[in-house]
Amino acid sequence: MSRNGQHDGPGRARRTSRYSAWSLVKNGLGAGSGWERAFRHHTPKETYDVIIIGGGVHGLATAHYLAENHGITDIAVLEKSYIGSGGSGRNTAILRSNYLTPEGVRFYDRSVKLYEHLAADLNFNVMFSQRGHMTLAHNDSSLRTMHWRAEVNKLQGVDSSVIDPAEIKKLVPYMDVSSSTRYPILGALYHPPGGIIRHDAVVWGYARSADAHGVHIHQKTEVVGIDVASNRVTGVRTADGRRISAPVVVNCTAGWSTLISDMVGVDMPVQTFPLQAAVTEPVKPFLDTVVVSGTLHTYVSQTDRGELVFGASVDPFASYSTRGSLDFVEGLAGHVLELMPGLSKMRLLRQWAGLCDMTPDYSPIMGLTPVEGFFVDVGWGTYGFKAGPVSGEAMAACIAHGKPPEIIAAFGLERFDEGRLVGEKGAAAVGH
Amino acid sequence: MTRPGARRRAAADHRLGARPGEVIDRSRTIEFRWNGVTHTAHPGDTIASALAAAGVRMFARSYKYHRPRGLLTADIFDPGAILQVGDEPNVRAAHRLVEPGMDVRSQNTWPSLRYDVKAVNQLAGRFLATGFYYKTFIKPERLWPTYEKVLRQFVHAGEVPPDSEQPYFDKRYAHPDVLVAGGGPAGLAAALSAARAGARVMLVEQEHQLGGHLRWGDADDLRLRDELVAAVEAEAGIEVLTDSVVAARYDDNWLALVQRGLPHVAERLIKARAGTLVVAAGLIERPYVFAGNDLPGVMLSTAVRRLLNLYAVRPGRRAVVFTANPEGDAAAADLRAAGVDVVEVDARHGRTVVRATGRGGVEAVELSDGSRIEADLLVTAIGWTAPTSLLNMSGANPVYRPDAARFVPDPGATPDGVIAVGGIAGDGTREELVAHAEAAGREAAARASALAAVHAAGRPDGPAATPRPAEPVPALGLRHHPELFYATPTGGFVDMSEDVSAKDILTAVKEGYDSSELVKRYTTATMGPAQGKLETVNTVALVAHATGKTIAETGATTWRPMYTPITLGALAGRKFEPVRHSPVQPWHEAHKATPLIAGQWIRPEHYGDPAAEVRNVRAGVGIIDVTPIGKLDLQGPDVPKLLNLLYVNKWSKLGIGRVRYGVMCAEDGVVLDDGVTGRLAENHYLMSTTSSGAGTVWEWAENWLQTEHPEWQIHITPVTTAFASINVAGPKSRELLARLTDVDLDNTAFGYMNVRTGTIAGVDNCVLWRIGFTGELSYELHVPASYGLHVWEALMATGADLGIAPFGVEAQRILRLEKGHFIVGQDTDGLTKAYSAGLDRVVKLDKSDFAGKPELAWQAARGEYPMLVGLRPLDTSVIPEEASQIISDGGYIVGRITSSRLSPTLGHPICLGQVDAHLADPGTRLTVRLRNGSDTTVEVTAEHAHFDPEGERQRV
Amino acid sequence: MMLLTCPNCGARNVSEFRYVGEAKSRPDPETATPEQWRRYLYFHRNPAGWISETWYHGSGCRRYFGIERNTVDNAQRSAAGTAGATS
Amino acid sequence: MSDIAAPIARTALSFPGPLRTVDGWETTARHATGGLRLTDLGPLVKLTVRGPADGSVRTALGTSFGRTARPRGGPLAGALVVGSGPGEWLVLGAPGTGGELLAGVGAIVADSGEFASVVDVTHGRALVRLTGEAAPLLLSKVCAIDLTDRVVPNGSAFRSSVARVVTDVVRDDRADGAARTRSYLLHCERSSGQYLADSLVDAGIEYGIEVGAAAADPI
């Protein structure tokens, strides 16, 4: 892989103005906006060193870390809509690392660590609010799973413990922790470093940084074909009739990962399911913690704008439709009121759906494929956003060195043929 | 805080004399409180109309800058009139009717609406511009949590008190042939013609009266309204719902309606499956963007006409009416008729308003020609937005028509089940709109009828149906309208709810956020309570301006559910959470059993002392209610084939009267379920499953039968609750049972792992299996369920002298752990294959086929799999908690404790655990990391069973 | 909520059904290689378009049946592919 | 064997108030007089029959999936036969007729020459009758099926979700002289019966629902 930050023309790296309170004041006093474009438009070149398909947090982070860590900057990120239009802009922005398996915990912990310093690293406030994350247990077996996760987490150095209903009540005064409910709360896995973040800001922050390194971000550019010669990728074709060549093509899509992989003939153990979310009108802050209930298929947090953001598990059947369902919001409202009965007069403002590529073992597929030069960073189920930074970092290393780094070694595509599945499925059904 | 009722407000001085279309009942006066002051209203008044009648102009402070805000639209979408009513936040005060005693307060103002401290944000406004938070508070990192806390204080909303009341919400289904969303002239006409064509019609109107804009129109409008409403009310086939909203449309015309204003319940969610949806949502008037456009006193023409003609409220004394259409002209005429001085500024003649000025409200208006007019009211009538939400939800995105200056539905993209009528579809005279709606109503009825025929044909014995193709509804024309979106691209607010200015939009585009979607996300424009109904088109116009594209090229963002926000209570409705009880449950409750919730089942966990219950089973006799155990009645000559396929072990030679234990694996070799199956007669078997696996195993078996082996002659009937199941366990169980049954219980006549049928306590047709999950001599009785309580009570009474005691699920867990029996899902997990569960002797790889066989064959060949082992802590004072991890010297995880208890029988702790293959040999010592962080040592035992490993006690 | 047309009961709310998955044929367990078997276990066509799949009418006739569905807009046709779409 | 009390059978449902015992069954003694009544029919004999959907078993039972029949003569005289599924029937008979009915159906199965079977689920299912003009309104709160005559006419049956419990619903209107009253049988797995009945009562409060049998209510 050649280092290539030295291009002439539009691909060239540039200095961006820094964001700070002082620059804000300076721009506020000036006439009109003095801000530079955070990301620019370019005419696609005929050839790049690396083509990344998918302008979400995974694709943009991969571009950023290729440039930042490996000096590879001759990169095109191809996005069929606008940046962050897929899963990155549709998820509920919950971050955590309290997974079940050691490989999962290690991986997501690295992601949380990267997120903790992301605002400073990108000079873009991504508003990571480490307000704590709790996963409720409503029966013995889920309480046992919470203990299991807590013990694995502790051994990996991740702050995680099981707390009792009195402690839950202290953290979430609106919660009904009485024993008379249909699904009494027996305890919760509490994970203080978990929290929420401004998901769009993460996308924009990576895009701005990648752009500053000279990466070309092409929005409204859909890939319709990938060329392969002698089992090696040579480039892509786009909906507007272009052929762009590159020795490396990375599939960083969610929802469409099967379709992209089909273009090179690589089969995927993936099924695409819609995942729905919803948001209420704002009310004054009363919920300082992310609350998840696997049994009730519900998670809820309150944004800094005062809205409650809700999510659930994926829809019950595979589909590429993102129209959403009434079933989902009915169930959600019922379950939220089961947990916090005082909220019945709050109003649901909007619901939406994204697409999730589910794998058989609830773990991603990352690394090389049987086709040379074709890399995948897919199969992200309902946990892709959490893994954005670490995935970008690991995929960049994988591309730069031609082999997967240790931190993603367990997530290779070959594990399915070899029957070496990752054990995350043992955890609760809702992966948030 | 003022004491409630301490101050009173003088009678309304802005109320006009009687108006022909007014909706208030002047014969009665009711009282309510506004920010602690008592006000009056007439029944029919909204909160906003009553306050406006009292001269209130300022209702709220804005989100970011805390600017004063007043009425803009005077309907449910009004961003300026969102208030707290009692414990209910964010009430739409221009929609909600006043009720006696209401406590209405402004939101997010301190110390008061008039003197709001955070209004200083206005001074800092130029620094709080769009995206400011992305650019600040970055360093030092440690201060961000503090900044965040401050930011959260600025949340612009009402509050939910922790002790909010929890009213009762209702839900129902409905199946109208035609559902009409919108009760204006087009909706009324469409409903009428559909009903007259034989359709069952549901007509839904968001406001409190039918009639739409006719209500505030001229005498002809009112006459037409009266005619249409009278006809609708006389039509039996139409169900009218007012103060109700079609909040969303989902696949196959599944519609979410919220019905409000009901007598017995707070709100009702109606889930309607409509044959045809007729969208008659009308048009929403679009605000104009100019400097000062958010001052109290700046209103839309429709707002002014609502206030004047529905509520008899004069909205000002001296008005400037900026008009580009006949509706604006009509507003000017209405104002004049109400005694208001009016200056008209006619956009059709090139004049525009560029600025409104004033402190706390409009005082003067500046025009494009530089002139300045003093006024306390500025009315704008510059164009319309088609609220196409329900069409967007149907997959039809609207298209922009510059000649009409609005987005209109794309009939080509609209599914057959959806038809748009009225203003949303196009323009025309009253008569043209009504005629179009009538044609649409007839076609809606015809399409619904054709769909019903298709559905009927799909039902058992349904009549054949010939599909009828949908016939097109003739299109409405579009009236020319000048394109007016903003005075200058830099002045005024685009989104009043979110405090997003036109300048913010331009800045966002300049910074690279140059599509409608990115602008929306970066500035939050259109993300507020009205979800873009007032804001989207103006935002798109500014993005188009800034990017040099047309509005059509720029395109609008997608409108998603909900049309208007609906309460969580309505969505939740009444709870349907099925629970299941055994017939013995009344006895358990009477005897103070601690309930255990196990999926849908409520079971006794224990009756006070589980350890004592264990000891009683080992020493005497105990009974446990195991009714939830799954039971399947299997009949037919091919049952052994099915058993051979489902279970990993062999079933061909099971004799009549015999019972066998079996384990099922999924196709990936992972343990799925276990249980025993007994052969009752030649072609009759009874299978048991785990209680949580009952449904899964039934469907799994049916799947094999229906999809892989339809030729097999087998009938499966679930009979889990046809029987009450009672396990009688302990050395004295035979003695007890002998007193109650005619079955010969002698060990030679009825040995271990046999099944018999007979009478128990006078109840015929009972099934008895002699099996032993507890490790003791035991009989599992399956009693016809209606007699379950009778047999249980008979056992308790008859066994009193034997020291009989009931035992619960916890004692059973301990008893089985002492015997080393694993529990599927606890001692196994989502990756545990049969050999890992120690089932080497059960799995028969020499069978030609069974579910999961290939994976198990490869597992056996490869070896090196985790193993379930018995574990005994060396320090008998330590009971390792379940889920404790087993670690290697280097701190790596090499296993975990899956089950752990103090054995009341043995007096020391016992465990089961999964460990890596090389650590599974008996005698291996392992380190367990306890929850408190300390370590303890356990030793792998020779067998899973800690007690009576030879199993002698159950065979006596 | 989408309607799903059960060949026995007619059009019903999709919530009455359990989604089983893409129609697949089971390899012969006697001769399948590990790779073939695991492709059967784990891999899916997952197309954006028409797919043959299996559903179970758990709240109705309790029958498994095949149907063709377009995963983009959830339109359906009977497994024979001849009848008209119902969505 | 020692002496014990005569067996008492109990249905899946219990309601507060006095009990009475009839034919060995203990049920509520509540008497309903109102226009909307929920009656526990737990003691009825309930048999499920399986066989080919269109063979001689079907002919002998006299109805098929989605419809009901009331044989006037033969071994099933007086029973209600419900086509509860494709190749699946539910036979309901008066309390205490279990032996004869089982024998009658058994003979049909045995004589059919087809692979068919019968299972007595009298004790394994809950059965209630909901009678009154408001019955369809009540059911519209708990069941998503359109209950109008054109979809569910008298004498038809379907299985669907009722208050999230899988339930056989049979439209079986009561005739009282010339007057007909809407009536539905609801049949579900026994352990969910109490929950289902409670859900129906809750949904029926606004229509004045009463629990119990009116004097005129036969099975």
GROMACS .gro file of C-alpha atoms in nm, chain A residues 18-39 41 82-86 88-90 100 102 106 116-121 123-131 138-141 144-149 151-152 154-156 173-174 179 181-184 196 198-201 204-205 208 219-220 276 280-288 296 302-308 310 321-327 329-331 333-338 341-353 361 418-419 421-426, chain B residues 63 82 87-92 96 108 118 126-139 141 144 148 151-167 169 171 173 248-252 254-256 267 269-271 392-395 498 503 507 509-515 517-518 520-524 526-531 549 560-572 575 577-579 596-597 599-602 605 668 813 825-826 829-831 833 855 862 882-887 891 893 896 898 901 929-933:
model
  276
   18ARG     CA    1  -1.000   2.518   1.454
   19TYR     CA    2  -1.325   2.520   1.645
   20SER     CA    3  -1.310   2.684   1.986
   21ALA     CA    4  -1.500   2.932   2.196
   22TRP     CA    5  -1.263   3.203   2.073
   23SER     CA    6  -1.319   3.123   1.705
   24LEU     CA    7  -1.691   3.123   1.775
   25VAL     CA    8  -1.673   3.473   1.919
   26LYS     CA    9  -1.455   3.592   1.632
   27ASN     CA   10  -1.700   3.456   1.375
   28GLY     CA   11  -1.996   3.588   1.565
   29LEU     CA   12  -1.855   3.941   1.558
   30GLY     CA   13  -1.765   3.929   1.192
   31ALA     CA   14  -2.021   3.998   0.927
   32GLY     CA   15  -2.180   3.671   0.824
   33SER     CA   16  -2.023   3.337   0.867
   34GLY     CA   17  -1.652   3.306   0.834
   35TRP     CA   18  -1.654   2.931   0.880
   36GLU     CA   19  -1.495   2.716   0.619
   37ARG     CA   20  -1.675   2.422   0.469
   38ALA     CA   21  -1.648   2.124   0.701
   39PHE     CA   22  -1.635   1.896   0.397
   41HIS     CA   23  -1.736   1.853  -0.302
   82TYR     CA   24  -2.585   1.205   0.222
   83ILE     CA   25  -2.324   1.130   0.488
   84GLY     CA   26  -2.472   0.969   0.795
   85SER     CA   27  -2.800   0.892   0.618
   86GLY     CA   28  -2.801   0.524   0.708
   88SER     CA   29  -2.525   0.630   1.166
   89GLY     CA   30  -2.807   0.882   1.163
   90ARG     CA   31  -3.086   0.646   1.264
  100LEU     CA   32  -2.057  -1.081   2.736
  102PRO     CA   33  -1.392  -1.122   2.639
  106ARG     CA   34  -1.213  -0.573   2.469
  116GLU     CA   35  -1.394   0.962   2.523
  117HIS     CA   36  -1.127   1.164   2.343
  118LEU     CA   37  -1.297   1.197   2.009
  119ALA     CA   38  -1.408   1.557   2.054
  120ALA     CA   39  -1.052   1.668   2.120
  121ASP     CA   40  -0.904   1.436   1.855
  123ASN     CA   41  -1.175   1.918   1.719
  124PHE     CA   42  -1.549   1.870   1.696
  125ASN     CA   43  -1.771   1.842   2.000
  126VAL     CA   44  -1.948   1.507   1.967
  127MET     CA   45  -2.114   1.561   2.306
  128PHE     CA   46  -2.040   1.224   2.460
  129SER     CA   47  -2.244   1.214   2.777
  130GLN     CA   48  -2.110   0.937   3.000
  131ARG     CA   49  -2.416   0.936   3.216
  138HIS     CA   50  -3.682  -0.886   3.539
  139ASN     CA   51  -3.627  -1.253   3.606
  140ASP     CA   52  -3.373  -1.491   3.751
  141SER     CA   53  -3.219  -1.593   3.425
  144ARG     CA   54  -2.782  -1.438   3.608
  145THR     CA   55  -2.680  -1.310   3.264
  146MET     CA   56  -2.623  -0.962   3.410
  147HIS     CA   57  -2.392  -1.113   3.671
  148TRP     CA   58  -2.217  -1.308   3.400
  149ARG     CA   59  -2.158  -0.991   3.200
  151GLU     CA   60  -1.791  -1.065   3.602
  152VAL     CA   61  -1.651  -1.083   3.249
  154LYS     CA   62  -1.458  -0.671   3.562
  155LEU     CA   63  -1.195  -0.918   3.450
  156GLN     CA   64  -1.144  -0.703   3.139
  173PRO     CA   65  -3.648   0.810   4.063
  174TYR     CA   66  -3.928   0.771   3.807
  179SER     CA   67  -4.256  -0.605   4.327
  181THR     CA   68  -4.567  -0.523   3.857
  182ARG     CA   69  -4.605  -0.782   3.584
  183TYR     CA   70  -4.230  -0.768   3.523
  184PRO     CA   71  -4.079  -0.678   3.861
  196ILE     CA   72  -2.519   0.869   2.477
  198ARG     CA   73  -2.463   1.319   1.933
  199HIS     CA   74  -2.450   1.065   1.651
  200ASP     CA   75  -2.454   1.312   1.362
  201ALA     CA   76  -2.165   1.501   1.518
  204TRP     CA   77  -1.948   1.512   1.070
  205GLY     CA   78  -1.640   1.516   1.289
  208ARG     CA   79  -1.436   1.697   0.846
  219GLN     CA   80  -2.221   1.206  -0.162
  220LYS     CA   81  -2.512   1.098  -0.380
  276GLN     CA   82  -3.719   0.102   1.472
  280THR     CA   83  -4.101   1.203   2.223
  281GLU     CA   84  -4.157   1.570   2.263
  282PRO     CA   85  -3.914   1.723   2.508
  283VAL     CA   86  -3.982   1.759   2.877
  284LYS     CA   87  -3.760   1.897   3.149
  285PRO     CA   88  -3.471   1.659   3.227
  286PHE     CA   89  -3.566   1.381   3.469
  287LEU     CA   90  -3.377   1.080   3.338
  288ASP     CA   91  -3.001   1.093   3.375
  296LEU     CA   92  -3.941  -0.570   2.765
  302GLN     CA   93  -3.325   1.147   2.753
  303THR     CA   94  -3.129   1.375   2.527
  304ASP     CA   95  -2.987   1.710   2.624
  305ARG     CA   96  -3.281   1.858   2.432
  306GLY     CA   97  -3.520   1.687   2.675
  307GLU     CA   98  -3.662   1.432   2.431
  308LEU     CA   99  -3.690   1.069   2.527
  310PHE     CA  100  -3.672   0.494   2.247
  321SER     CA  101  -3.851  -0.149   0.421
  322THR     CA  102  -3.799   0.137   0.663
  323ARG     CA  103  -4.161   0.249   0.685
  324GLY     CA  104  -4.201   0.145   1.048
  325SER     CA  105  -4.498  -0.004   1.228
  326LEU     CA  106  -4.764   0.085   1.481
  327ASP     CA  107  -4.699  -0.240   1.665
  329VAL     CA  108  -4.469   0.215   1.907
  330GLU     CA  109  -4.759   0.050   2.086
  331GLY     CA  110  -4.530  -0.207   2.245
  333ALA     CA  111  -4.518   0.288   2.493
  334GLY     CA  112  -4.663   0.001   2.696
  335HIS     CA  113  -4.323  -0.111   2.810
  336VAL     CA  114  -4.197   0.236   2.893
  337LEU     CA  115  -4.508   0.297   3.104
  338GLU     CA  116  -4.454  -0.040   3.269
  341PRO     CA  117  -4.589   0.480   3.483
  342GLY     CA  118  -4.590   0.857   3.529
  343LEU     CA  119  -4.510   0.931   3.166
  344SER     CA  120  -4.847   0.851   3.010
  345LYS     CA  121  -4.914   1.213   2.913
  346MET     CA  122  -4.589   1.256   2.726
  347ARG     CA  123  -4.635   1.253   2.350
  348LEU     CA  124  -4.459   1.056   2.085
  349LEU     CA  125  -4.331   1.294   1.822
  350ARG     CA  126  -4.174   1.081   1.552
  351GLN     CA  127  -4.074   0.729   1.467
  352TRP     CA  128  -3.830   0.600   1.210
  353ALA     CA  129  -3.646   0.287   1.111
  361ASP     CA  130  -2.371  -1.490   1.642
  418GLU     CA  131  -1.528  -2.324   1.037
  419GLY     CA  132  -1.805  -2.331   1.300
  421LEU     CA  133  -1.903  -1.858   1.631
  422VAL     CA  134  -1.856  -1.579   1.883
  423GLY     CA  135  -2.053  -1.625   2.205
  424GLU     CA  136  -2.233  -1.289   2.221
  425LYS     CA  137  -2.566  -1.456   2.149
  426GLY     CA  138  -2.566  -1.580   2.506
  495TYR     CA  139  -3.624   2.791   2.288
  514ILE     CA  140  -4.749   2.528   2.390
  519ASP     CA  141  -4.939   1.781   3.524
  520GLU     CA  142  -4.962   1.763   3.146
  521PRO     CA  143  -4.671   1.913   2.953
  522ASN     CA  144  -4.666   2.067   2.605
  523VAL     CA  145  -5.041   2.117   2.570
  524ARG     CA  146  -5.145   2.279   2.240
  528ARG     CA  147  -5.727   2.239   2.384
  540ASN     CA  148  -3.959   2.719   3.079
  550LYS     CA  149  -3.269   3.374   3.016
  558ARG     CA  150  -2.488   3.596   1.741
  559PHE     CA  151  -2.262   3.350   1.923
  560LEU     CA  152  -2.534   3.092   1.980
  561ALA     CA  153  -2.577   3.056   1.608
  562THR     CA  154  -2.626   2.726   1.442
  563GLY     CA  155  -2.389   2.447   1.535
  564PHE     CA  156  -2.229   2.645   1.815
  565TYR     CA  157  -2.223   2.350   2.049
  566TYR     CA  158  -2.025   2.141   1.803
  567LYS     CA  159  -1.756   2.406   1.803
  568THR     CA  160  -1.723   2.475   2.172
  569PHE     CA  161  -1.675   2.300   2.504
  570ILE     CA  162  -1.421   2.074   2.336
  571LYS     CA  163  -1.136   2.145   2.573
  573GLU     CA  164  -1.238   1.752   2.824
  576TRP     CA  165  -1.765   1.891   2.935
  580GLU     CA  166  -2.360   1.956   2.964
  583LEU     CA  167  -2.703   2.303   2.865
  584ARG     CA  168  -2.970   2.069   2.999
  585GLN     CA  169  -3.107   2.350   3.213
  586PHE     CA  170  -3.207   2.522   2.892
  587VAL     CA  171  -3.441   2.247   2.779
  588HIS     CA  172  -3.746   2.414   2.637
  589ALA     CA  173  -4.043   2.211   2.747
  590GLY     CA  174  -4.300   2.137   3.007
  591GLU     CA  175  -4.245   1.901   3.291
  592VAL     CA  176  -4.374   1.565   3.403
  593PRO     CA  177  -4.413   1.566   3.780
  594PRO     CA  178  -4.312   1.235   3.936
  595ASP     CA  179  -4.658   1.194   4.086
  596SER     CA  180  -4.846   1.245   3.758
  597GLU     CA  181  -5.185   1.081   3.756
  598GLN     CA  182  -5.221   0.769   3.542
  599PRO     CA  183  -5.550   0.796   3.361
  601PHE     CA  184  -5.662   0.472   2.817
  603LYS     CA  185  -5.797   0.089   2.249
  605TYR     CA  186  -5.988  -0.207   1.629
  680ALA     CA  187  -5.020   0.761   1.099
  681ARG     CA  188  -5.068   0.529   0.805
  682TYR     CA  189  -4.879   0.200   0.788
  683ASP     CA  190  -4.860  -0.088   0.542
  684ASP     CA  191  -5.189  -0.209   0.396
  686TRP     CA  192  -5.333   0.018   0.887
  687LEU     CA  193  -5.418   0.351   1.047
  688ALA     CA  194  -5.354   0.486   1.393
  699GLU     CA  195  -5.797   0.893   2.505
  701LEU     CA  196  -5.633   0.459   2.015
  702ILE     CA  197  -5.828   0.315   1.724
  703LYS     CA  198  -5.640   0.080   1.499
  824ASN     CA  199  -4.558   1.023   0.247
  825MET     CA  200  -4.632   0.735   0.482
  826SER     CA  201  -4.802   0.563   0.189
  827GLY     CA  202  -4.479   0.583  -0.009
  930GLU     CA  203  -3.640   2.555   1.743
  935LYS     CA  204  -2.924   3.307   0.859
  939THR     CA  205  -2.454   2.938   0.745
  941VAL     CA  206  -2.508   2.539   0.377
  942LYS     CA  207  -2.192   2.744   0.361
  943GLU     CA  208  -2.025   2.511   0.608
  944GLY     CA  209  -2.097   2.214   0.384
  945TYR     CA  210  -2.428   2.094   0.523
  946ASP     CA  211  -2.578   2.160   0.184
  947SER     CA  212  -2.872   1.924   0.146
  949GLU     CA  213  -3.140   1.647   0.529
  950LEU     CA  214  -2.803   1.773   0.649
  952LYS     CA  215  -3.225   1.970   0.913
  953ARG     CA  216  -2.987   1.768   1.125
  954TYR     CA  217  -2.731   2.045   1.168
  955THR     CA  218  -2.970   2.328   1.250
  956THR     CA  219  -3.259   2.121   1.395
  958THR     CA  220  -3.826   2.119   1.129
  959MET     CA  221  -3.743   1.893   1.426
  960GLY     CA  222  -3.984   2.064   1.666
  961PRO     CA  223  -4.343   1.998   1.769
  962ALA     CA  224  -4.498   2.075   1.427
  963GLN     CA  225  -4.244   1.843   1.259
  981LYS     CA  226  -3.055   2.500  -0.704
  992ARG     CA  227  -4.275   1.041   0.919
  993PRO     CA  228  -4.537   0.938   1.171
  994MET     CA  229  -4.690   1.096   1.378
  995TYR     CA  230  -4.905   1.352   1.197
  996THR     CA  231  -4.954   1.521   1.531
  997PRO     CA  232  -4.786   1.388   1.845
  998ILE     CA  233  -4.991   1.136   2.044
  999THR     CA  234  -4.962   1.033   2.407
 1000LEU     CA  235  -4.772   0.731   2.529
 1001GLY     CA  236  -5.084   0.643   2.730
 1002ALA     CA  237  -5.296   0.618   2.417
 1003LEU     CA  238  -5.034   0.412   2.240
 1004ALA     CA  239  -4.999   0.177   2.534
 1007LYS     CA  240  -5.231  -0.395   2.898
 1009GLU     CA  241  -4.988  -0.939   2.925
 1010PRO     CA  242  -5.116  -1.294   2.942
 1011VAL     CA  243  -5.036  -1.486   3.258
 1028LEU     CA  244  -4.196  -1.688   4.087
 1029ILE     CA  245  -4.259  -1.537   3.746
 1031GLY     CA  246  -4.228  -1.647   3.145
 1032GLN     CA  247  -4.607  -1.635   3.140
 1033TRP     CA  248  -4.638  -1.876   3.431
 1034ILE     CA  249  -4.675  -1.777   3.792
 1037GLU     CA  250  -4.079  -2.049   4.433
 1100ASP     CA  251  -2.627  -2.646   1.480
 1245ARG     CA  252  -3.337  -2.662   4.168
 1257GLY     CA  253  -3.041  -2.242   2.920
 1258GLN     CA  254  -2.875  -2.216   3.260
 1261ASP     CA  255  -2.598  -2.155   2.664
 1262GLY     CA  256  -2.642  -2.048   2.306
 1263LEU     CA  257  -2.324  -2.229   2.198
 1265LYS     CA  258  -2.348  -2.852   2.190
 1287GLU     CA  259  -2.236  -3.078   1.389
 1294ARG     CA  260  -1.261  -3.276   1.688
 1314GLU     CA  261  -2.359  -1.829   3.978
 1315ALA     CA  262  -2.188  -1.661   3.679
 1316SER     CA  263  -1.860  -1.635   3.869
 1317GLN     CA  264  -1.576  -1.673   3.622
 1318ILE     CA  265  -1.315  -1.946   3.636
 1319ILE     CA  266  -0.977  -1.799   3.553
 1323GLY     CA  267  -0.619  -1.404   3.454
 1325ILE     CA  268  -1.135  -1.670   3.149
 1328ARG     CA  269  -1.771  -2.017   3.464
 1330THR     CA  270  -2.341  -2.215   3.591
 1333ARG     CA  271  -2.603  -2.382   4.595
 1361ARG     CA  272  -1.307  -1.517   4.088
 1362LEU     CA  273  -1.587  -1.426   4.328
 1363ARG     CA  274  -1.806  -1.116   4.299
 1364ASN     CA  275  -1.621  -0.943   4.579
 1365GLY     CA  276  -1.297  -0.977   4.384
   0.00000   0.00000   0.00000
